[in-house]
Amino acid sequence: MSEPNGSRSPGPRLPTGIILAAVIVALVAVSGLILALYRETRGPGEILRRFAEAVDAGDCEASYDLLHGIARAGIEEDAWCDRALPEVDPMIDADFGMERAILEGDRARVEISGAPATVWILGRHGDRSWRVIEPEGGFP
């Protein structure tokens, strides 16, 4: 349909409020998805730091939970708490400096500074996290 001046009349328009509400809902949904993925995703350096913090605190359960299944197969939780944890404590400090992490398939080689054991091997745990297998050369 044309106006008397020859221009076309505007078609039906969506109210600005509806458009604004749809944009806000979309932004909230995308932000929520990103946050959920971020919370679930843990890199090998972050897991090694959590492990070191648990070891430094003497938290047997938390440190054992951060061990990969390969490491757990070699030691029961009671033995980890009684013998291994006190021996591992001097090997790593939660204040270590992260030098680099090299990913090789389902393994990560994490090189750190500020701790006696400077290379740690981690294994993939699920799709988005890692667990400690051992320091290079093995646990004591």
PDB file of C-alpha atoms in Angstrom:
ATOM      1  CA  MET A   1       0.000   0.000   0.000  1.00  0.00           C
ATOM      2  CA  SER A   2       1.316   3.480  -0.802  1.00  0.00           C
ATOM      3  CA  GLU A   3       0.983   6.754   1.062  1.00  0.00           C
ATOM      4  CA  PRO A   4      -0.297   9.845  -0.817  1.00  0.00           C
ATOM      5  CA  ASN A   5       3.326  11.023  -1.182  1.00  0.00           C
ATOM      6  CA  GLY A   6       4.268   7.782  -2.968  1.00  0.00           C
ATOM      7  CA  SER A   7       6.176   6.089  -0.131  1.00  0.00           C
ATOM      8  CA  ARG A   8       5.158   2.723   1.198  1.00  0.00           C
ATOM      9  CA  SER A   9       3.407   2.497   4.515  1.00  0.00           C
ATOM     10  CA  PRO A  10       5.390   0.601   7.157  1.00  0.00           C
ATOM     11  CA  GLY A  11       4.379  -3.004   7.712  1.00  0.00           C
ATOM     12  CA  PRO A  12       3.509  -4.488  11.062  1.00  0.00           C
ATOM     13  CA  ARG A  13       6.285  -3.901  13.621  1.00  0.00           C
ATOM     14  CA  LEU A  14       7.253  -5.805  16.730  1.00  0.00           C
ATOM     15  CA  PRO A  15       7.134  -3.696  19.851  1.00  0.00           C
ATOM     16  CA  THR A  16      10.589  -2.643  21.015  1.00  0.00           C
ATOM     17  CA  GLY A  17       9.945  -4.172  24.448  1.00  0.00           C
ATOM     18  CA  ILE A  18       9.521  -7.659  22.968  1.00  0.00           C
ATOM     19  CA  ILE A  19      12.735  -7.356  20.962  1.00  0.00           C
ATOM     20  CA  LEU A  20      14.627  -6.083  23.998  1.00  0.00           C
ATOM     21  CA  ALA A  21      13.268  -8.894  26.193  1.00  0.00           C
ATOM     22  CA  ALA A  22      14.267 -11.521  23.596  1.00  0.00           C
ATOM     23  CA  VAL A  23      17.807 -10.131  23.398  1.00  0.00           C
ATOM     24  CA  ILE A  24      18.134 -10.163  27.205  1.00  0.00           C
ATOM     25  CA  VAL A  25      16.864 -13.751  27.425  1.00  0.00           C
ATOM     26  CA  ALA A  26      19.345 -14.832  24.737  1.00  0.00           C
ATOM     27  CA  LEU A  27      22.254 -13.118  26.518  1.00  0.00           C
ATOM     28  CA  VAL A  28      21.348 -14.695  29.861  1.00  0.00           C
ATOM     29  CA  ALA A  29      21.058 -18.153  28.261  1.00  0.00           C
ATOM     30  CA  VAL A  30      24.441 -17.886  26.513  1.00  0.00           C
ATOM     31  CA  SER A  31      26.090 -16.523  29.662  1.00  0.00           C
ATOM     32  CA  GLY A  32      24.664 -19.391  31.704  1.00  0.00           C
ATOM     33  CA  LEU A  33      25.969 -21.942  29.230  1.00  0.00           C
ATOM     34  CA  ILE A  34      29.445 -20.405  29.240  1.00  0.00           C
ATOM     35  CA  LEU A  35      29.487 -20.337  33.050  1.00  0.00           C
ATOM     36  CA  ALA A  36      28.370 -23.965  33.275  1.00  0.00           C
ATOM     37  CA  LEU A  37      31.091 -25.089  30.859  1.00  0.00           C
ATOM     38  CA  TYR A  38      33.703 -23.019  32.694  1.00  0.00           C
ATOM     39  CA  ARG A  39      32.807 -24.554  36.036  1.00  0.00           C
ATOM     40  CA  GLU A  40      33.090 -28.069  34.624  1.00  0.00           C
ATOM     41  CA  THR A  41      36.310 -27.523  32.707  1.00  0.00           C
ATOM     42  CA  ARG A  42      39.526 -27.876  34.667  1.00  0.00           C
ATOM     43  CA  GLY A  43      42.976 -27.771  33.119  1.00  0.00           C
ATOM     44  CA  PRO A  44      45.910 -29.945  34.208  1.00  0.00           C
ATOM     45  CA  GLY A  45      47.686 -27.006  35.899  1.00  0.00           C
ATOM     46  CA  GLU A  46      44.618 -26.156  37.963  1.00  0.00           C
ATOM     47  CA  ILE A  47      44.152 -29.782  39.021  1.00  0.00           C
ATOM     48  CA  LEU A  48      47.823 -30.081  39.976  1.00  0.00           C
ATOM     49  CA  ARG A  49      47.525 -26.914  42.088  1.00  0.00           C
ATOM     50  CA  ARG A  50      44.419 -28.311  43.848  1.00  0.00           C
ATOM     51  CA  PHE A  51      46.311 -31.539  44.455  1.00  0.00           C
ATOM     52  CA  ALA A  52      49.274 -29.618  45.903  1.00  0.00           C
ATOM     53  CA  GLU A  53      46.974 -27.582  48.158  1.00  0.00           C
ATOM     54  CA  ALA A  54      45.318 -30.759  49.441  1.00  0.00           C
ATOM     55  CA  VAL A  55      48.708 -32.404  50.029  1.00  0.00           C
ATOM     56  CA  ASP A  56      50.033 -29.304  51.833  1.00  0.00           C
ATOM     57  CA  ALA A  57      46.915 -29.236  54.031  1.00  0.00           C
ATOM     58  CA  GLY A  58      47.285 -32.936  54.809  1.00  0.00           C
ATOM     59  CA  ASP A  59      43.815 -33.501  53.342  1.00  0.00           C
ATOM     60  CA  CYS A  60      44.013 -37.185  52.602  1.00  0.00           C
ATOM     61  CA  GLU A  61      40.565 -37.588  51.051  1.00  0.00           C
ATOM     62  CA  ALA A  62      40.842 -34.567  48.718  1.00  0.00           C
ATOM     63  CA  SER A  63      44.335 -35.484  47.532  1.00  0.00           C
ATOM     64  CA  TYR A  64      43.339 -39.109  46.933  1.00  0.00           C
ATOM     65  CA  ASP A  65      40.264 -37.969  44.983  1.00  0.00           C
ATOM     66  CA  LEU A  66      42.572 -36.041  42.640  1.00  0.00           C
ATOM     67  CA  LEU A  67      44.606 -39.142  41.825  1.00  0.00           C
ATOM     68  CA  HIS A  68      43.980 -40.777  38.456  1.00  0.00           C
ATOM     69  CA  GLY A  69      42.623 -44.331  38.395  1.00  0.00           C
ATOM     70  CA  ILE A  70      46.064 -45.552  37.284  1.00  0.00           C
ATOM     71  CA  ALA A  71      47.619 -44.174  40.482  1.00  0.00           C
ATOM     72  CA  ARG A  72      44.753 -45.416  42.644  1.00  0.00           C
ATOM     73  CA  ALA A  73      45.183 -48.926  41.259  1.00  0.00           C
ATOM     74  CA  GLY A  74      48.630 -49.015  42.870  1.00  0.00           C
ATOM     75  CA  ILE A  75      47.649 -47.786  46.319  1.00  0.00           C
ATOM     76  CA  GLU A  76      44.595 -48.021  48.555  1.00  0.00           C
ATOM     77  CA  GLU A  77      43.289 -44.862  50.213  1.00  0.00           C
ATOM     78  CA  ASP A  78      44.399 -45.977  53.696  1.00  0.00           C
ATOM     79  CA  ALA A  79      47.934 -46.630  52.476  1.00  0.00           C
ATOM     80  CA  TRP A  80      47.922 -43.266  50.663  1.00  0.00           C
ATOM     81  CA  CYS A  81      46.923 -41.495  53.881  1.00  0.00           C
ATOM     82  CA  ASP A  82      49.267 -43.382  56.203  1.00  0.00           C
ATOM     83  CA  ARG A  83      52.431 -43.749  54.117  1.00  0.00           C
ATOM     84  CA  ALA A  84      52.403 -41.984  50.776  1.00  0.00           C
ATOM     85  CA  LEU A  85      50.910 -38.583  51.626  1.00  0.00           C
ATOM     86  CA  PRO A  86      53.659 -37.696  54.142  1.00  0.00           C
ATOM     87  CA  GLU A  87      56.281 -38.728  51.549  1.00  0.00           C
ATOM     88  CA  VAL A  88      54.615 -36.774  48.713  1.00  0.00           C
ATOM     89  CA  ASP A  89      54.232 -33.584  50.769  1.00  0.00           C
ATOM     90  CA  PRO A  90      57.902 -32.535  50.446  1.00  0.00           C
ATOM     91  CA  MET A  91      57.754 -33.182  46.677  1.00  0.00           C
ATOM     92  CA  ILE A  92      55.250 -30.439  45.827  1.00  0.00           C
ATOM     93  CA  ASP A  93      54.308 -27.037  47.192  1.00  0.00           C
ATOM     94  CA  ALA A  94      51.015 -25.278  46.469  1.00  0.00           C
ATOM     95  CA  ASP A  95      52.955 -22.100  45.668  1.00  0.00           C
ATOM     96  CA  PHE A  96      54.681 -23.684  42.678  1.00  0.00           C
ATOM     97  CA  GLY A  97      55.189 -21.679  39.520  1.00  0.00           C
ATOM     98  CA  MET A  98      53.579 -23.035  36.383  1.00  0.00           C
ATOM     99  CA  GLU A  99      56.138 -23.267  33.586  1.00  0.00           C
ATOM    100  CA  ARG A 100      54.200 -25.129  30.905  1.00  0.00           C
ATOM    101  CA  ALA A 101      51.744 -27.926  30.254  1.00  0.00           C
ATOM    102  CA  ILE A 102      52.218 -30.163  27.250  1.00  0.00           C
ATOM    103  CA  LEU A 103      49.127 -32.088  26.179  1.00  0.00           C
ATOM    104  CA  GLU A 104      49.684 -35.403  24.434  1.00  0.00           C
ATOM    105  CA  GLY A 105      46.342 -37.073  23.804  1.00  0.00           C
ATOM    106  CA  ASP A 106      44.913 -38.185  27.137  1.00  0.00           C
ATOM    107  CA  ARG A 107      48.085 -37.272  29.030  1.00  0.00           C
ATOM    108  CA  ALA A 108      49.501 -33.956  30.168  1.00  0.00           C
ATOM    109  CA  ARG A 109      53.079 -33.265  31.174  1.00  0.00           C
ATOM    110  CA  VAL A 110      53.034 -30.321  33.581  1.00  0.00           C
ATOM    111  CA  GLU A 111      56.350 -28.600  34.239  1.00  0.00           C
ATOM    112  CA  ILE A 112      56.533 -26.485  37.393  1.00  0.00           C
ATOM    113  CA  SER A 113      59.124 -24.562  39.385  1.00  0.00           C
ATOM    114  CA  GLY A 114      59.457 -23.981  43.118  1.00  0.00           C
ATOM    115  CA  ALA A 115      59.040 -27.637  44.056  1.00  0.00           C
ATOM    116  CA  PRO A 116      61.459 -30.577  44.226  1.00  0.00           C
ATOM    117  CA  ALA A 117      59.431 -32.623  41.705  1.00  0.00           C
ATOM    118  CA  THR A 118      59.338 -30.324  38.678  1.00  0.00           C
ATOM    119  CA  VAL A 119      57.507 -32.551  36.184  1.00  0.00           C
ATOM    120  CA  TRP A 120      54.129 -34.149  36.842  1.00  0.00           C
ATOM    121  CA  ILE A 121      52.091 -36.468  34.629  1.00  0.00           C
ATOM    122  CA  LEU A 122      48.319 -36.118  34.615  1.00  0.00           C
ATOM    123  CA  GLY A 123      45.694 -38.167  32.805  1.00  0.00           C
ATOM    124  CA  ARG A 124      42.395 -37.058  31.354  1.00  0.00           C
ATOM    125  CA  HIS A 125      39.406 -37.543  33.650  1.00  0.00           C
ATOM    126  CA  GLY A 126      36.147 -37.434  31.718  1.00  0.00           C
ATOM    127  CA  ASP A 127      35.831 -34.885  28.953  1.00  0.00           C
ATOM    128  CA  ARG A 128      36.731 -31.727  30.856  1.00  0.00           C
ATOM    129  CA  SER A 129      39.169 -32.469  33.659  1.00  0.00           C
ATOM    130  CA  TRP A 130      42.405 -34.180  34.684  1.00  0.00           C
ATOM    131  CA  ARG A 131      43.776 -36.279  37.540  1.00  0.00           C
ATOM    132  CA  VAL A 132      47.321 -36.759  38.842  1.00  0.00           C
ATOM    133  CA  ILE A 133      49.065 -39.935  37.732  1.00  0.00           C
ATOM    134  CA  GLU A 134      52.529 -39.319  39.224  1.00  0.00           C
ATOM    135  CA  PRO A 135      55.539 -37.076  39.319  1.00  0.00           C
ATOM    136  CA  GLU A 136      58.118 -37.938  36.680  1.00  0.00           C
ATOM    137  CA  GLY A 137      59.999 -40.897  38.124  1.00  0.00           C
ATOM    138  CA  GLY A 138      56.986 -42.041  40.154  1.00  0.00           C
ATOM    139  CA  PHE A 139      55.742 -41.647  43.687  1.00  0.00           C
ATOM    140  CA  PRO A 140      58.057 -42.768  46.500  1.00  0.00           C
TER     141      PRO A 140
END
